[in-house]
Amino acid sequence: MGKVLHINPIAPLRKKRVRVDELEALRKQRLAELQAKHGDPGDAAQQEAKQREKEMRNSILAQVLDQSARARLSNLALVKPEKTKAVENYLIQMAWYEQLSGKVSEQGLIEILEKASQQTEKKTTVKFNRRKVMDYDEYDNY
């Protein structure tokens, strides 16, 4: 007797699917390479604008904050970036409207941070939704 050959009808489909997936991955990789090589002009302009904005923010903060306050703010940025961004915006706004007299010290920054915490403090409320269970009074009416 000869050998019995078992043919899996799904095997060719699996290979085709892998090939299609591989082709799609290669296309995406090639597209990424071309974009990196030639660069997207809109993307480069946006990155440059973000870089300039970041430099302006840093220069304003350097003029407004003393060294210890800047160190505290940079430490806060590691833990709470949203809060840091809000405080930086507040400081830049105060500097823009000339409401600051001199550089802000670390103690002054702490006071500003406390005010910001009080304004953004979340109030926790607990609401009980009790299920209506047939009361005895309601049961008497039936």
Tab-separated table of C-alpha atoms in Angstrom:
chain	number	residue	atom	x	y	z
A	1	MET	CA	0.000	0.000	0.000
A	2	GLY	CA	1.126	3.518	-0.714
A	3	LYS	CA	1.448	6.403	1.639
A	4	VAL	CA	-1.709	8.249	2.632
A	5	LEU	CA	-1.316	11.953	2.148
A	6	HIS	CA	-3.327	14.221	4.436
A	7	ILE	CA	-3.995	17.619	2.930
A	8	ASN	CA	-5.077	20.506	5.115
A	9	PRO	CA	-7.348	22.726	2.981
A	10	ILE	CA	-6.783	25.761	5.233
A	11	ALA	CA	-2.979	25.702	5.021
A	12	PRO	CA	-2.728	27.565	1.663
A	13	LEU	CA	-5.098	30.237	2.954
A	14	ARG	CA	-2.989	30.763	6.041
A	15	LYS	CA	0.104	31.263	3.921
A	16	LYS	CA	-1.705	33.794	1.738
A	17	ARG	CA	-2.933	35.682	4.790
A	18	VAL	CA	0.587	35.800	6.201
A	19	ARG	CA	1.886	37.040	2.867
A	20	VAL	CA	-0.771	39.761	2.728
A	21	ASP	CA	0.056	40.774	6.308
A	22	GLU	CA	3.754	40.773	5.480
A	23	LEU	CA	3.128	42.904	2.395
A	24	GLU	CA	1.050	45.350	4.408
A	25	ALA	CA	3.791	45.568	7.050
A	26	LEU	CA	6.402	46.157	4.339
A	27	ARG	CA	4.258	48.893	2.774
A	28	LYS	CA	3.865	50.640	6.110
A	29	GLN	CA	7.577	50.352	6.818
A	30	ARG	CA	8.472	51.727	3.393
A	31	LEU	CA	6.004	54.601	3.786
A	32	ALA	CA	7.527	55.465	7.163
A	33	GLU	CA	11.024	55.375	5.653
A	34	LEU	CA	9.998	57.670	2.802
A	35	GLN	CA	8.321	60.117	5.170
A	36	ALA	CA	11.400	60.137	7.387
A	37	LYS	CA	13.697	60.601	4.412
A	38	HIS	CA	11.755	63.328	2.657
A	39	GLY	CA	9.975	64.684	5.656
A	40	ASP	CA	6.453	65.990	5.771
A	41	PRO	CA	6.718	69.796	5.425
A	42	GLY	CA	3.629	70.452	7.552
A	43	ASP	CA	4.912	68.182	10.307
A	44	ALA	CA	8.324	69.867	10.344
A	45	ALA	CA	6.729	73.306	10.580
A	46	GLN	CA	4.545	72.176	13.465
A	47	GLN	CA	7.516	70.734	15.306
A	48	GLU	CA	9.477	73.924	14.761
A	49	ALA	CA	6.571	76.026	16.070
A	50	LYS	CA	6.258	73.810	19.145
A	51	GLN	CA	10.000	74.108	19.741
A	52	ARG	CA	9.860	77.924	19.507
A	53	GLU	CA	6.866	78.038	21.871
A	54	LYS	CA	8.692	75.812	24.353
A	55	GLU	CA	11.793	78.037	24.209
A	56	MET	CA	9.688	81.161	24.762
A	57	ARG	CA	7.932	79.581	27.750
A	58	ASN	CA	11.258	78.570	29.271
A	59	SER	CA	12.762	82.022	28.791
A	60	ILE	CA	9.753	83.726	30.386
A	61	LEU	CA	9.785	81.292	33.301
A	62	ALA	CA	13.527	81.857	33.731
A	63	GLN	CA	12.873	85.582	34.058
A	64	VAL	CA	9.934	85.106	36.442
A	65	LEU	CA	11.132	82.311	38.774
A	66	ASP	CA	14.227	82.094	40.900
A	67	GLN	CA	16.419	78.981	40.807
A	68	SER	CA	14.799	77.087	43.698
A	69	ALA	CA	11.287	77.759	42.371
A	70	ARG	CA	12.287	76.489	38.925
A	71	ALA	CA	13.714	73.344	40.503
A	72	ARG	CA	10.485	72.753	42.426
A	73	LEU	CA	8.401	73.313	39.297
A	74	SER	CA	10.516	70.898	37.264
A	75	ASN	CA	10.178	68.267	40.012
A	76	LEU	CA	6.422	68.778	39.982
A	77	ALA	CA	6.417	68.338	36.200
A	78	LEU	CA	7.668	64.787	36.628
A	79	VAL	CA	4.751	63.866	38.877
A	80	LYS	CA	1.871	66.072	37.704
A	81	PRO	CA	2.486	67.491	34.222
A	82	GLU	CA	-1.073	68.887	33.886
A	83	LYS	CA	-0.821	70.836	37.115
A	84	THR	CA	2.627	72.106	36.139
A	85	LYS	CA	1.313	73.300	32.785
A	86	ALA	CA	-1.547	75.139	34.498
A	87	VAL	CA	0.811	76.846	36.969
A	88	GLU	CA	3.223	77.777	34.168
A	89	ASN	CA	0.348	79.299	32.183
A	90	TYR	CA	-0.734	81.231	35.268
A	91	LEU	CA	2.789	82.559	35.852
A	92	ILE	CA	3.222	83.529	32.194
A	93	GLN	CA	-0.128	85.305	32.232
A	94	MET	CA	0.827	87.216	35.389
A	95	ALA	CA	4.159	88.168	33.817
A	96	TRP	CA	2.423	89.230	30.596
A	97	TYR	CA	0.078	91.575	32.494
A	98	GLU	CA	2.979	92.763	34.682
A	99	GLN	CA	1.357	91.611	37.916
A	100	LEU	CA	4.589	90.190	39.303
A	101	SER	CA	7.036	92.330	41.215
A	102	GLY	CA	10.424	90.673	40.939
A	103	LYS	CA	11.156	86.993	40.755
A	104	VAL	CA	8.855	84.469	42.395
A	105	SER	CA	10.602	82.610	45.212
A	106	GLU	CA	10.075	79.001	46.140
A	107	GLN	CA	7.708	80.042	48.943
A	108	GLY	CA	5.712	82.159	46.492
A	109	LEU	CA	5.479	79.213	44.121
A	110	ILE	CA	4.271	76.995	46.966
A	111	GLU	CA	1.483	79.504	47.669
A	112	ILE	CA	0.511	79.532	43.992
A	113	LEU	CA	0.508	75.736	43.948
A	114	GLU	CA	-1.731	75.644	47.027
A	115	LYS	CA	-4.184	78.056	45.376
A	116	ALA	CA	-4.193	75.929	42.237
A	117	SER	CA	-4.826	72.806	44.315
A	118	GLN	CA	-7.761	74.439	46.069
A	119	GLN	CA	-9.294	75.528	42.765
A	120	THR	CA	-8.932	72.134	41.125
A	121	GLU	CA	-9.772	70.088	44.193
A	122	LYS	CA	-12.337	67.450	43.363
A	123	LYS	CA	-15.258	67.088	45.695
A	124	THR	CA	-16.190	63.479	46.278
A	125	THR	CA	-19.869	62.835	46.610
A	126	VAL	CA	-21.526	59.550	47.331
A	127	LYS	CA	-25.037	58.965	46.115
A	128	PHE	CA	-26.987	55.950	47.251
A	129	ASN	CA	-29.476	54.521	44.802
A	130	ARG	CA	-31.588	52.215	46.846
A	131	ARG	CA	-33.500	49.559	45.036
A	132	LYS	CA	-37.198	49.583	45.479
A	133	VAL	CA	-38.180	46.446	47.284
A	134	MET	CA	-41.807	45.750	47.836
A	135	ASP	CA	-42.678	47.440	51.100
A	136	TYR	CA	-45.163	45.853	53.418
A	137	ASP	CA	-47.411	48.902	53.000
A	138	GLU	CA	-47.422	48.439	49.224
A	139	TYR	CA	-47.988	44.725	49.673
A	140	ASP	CA	-51.140	45.374	51.712
A	141	ASN	CA	-52.749	47.216	48.806
A	142	TYR	CA	-52.801	44.127	46.564
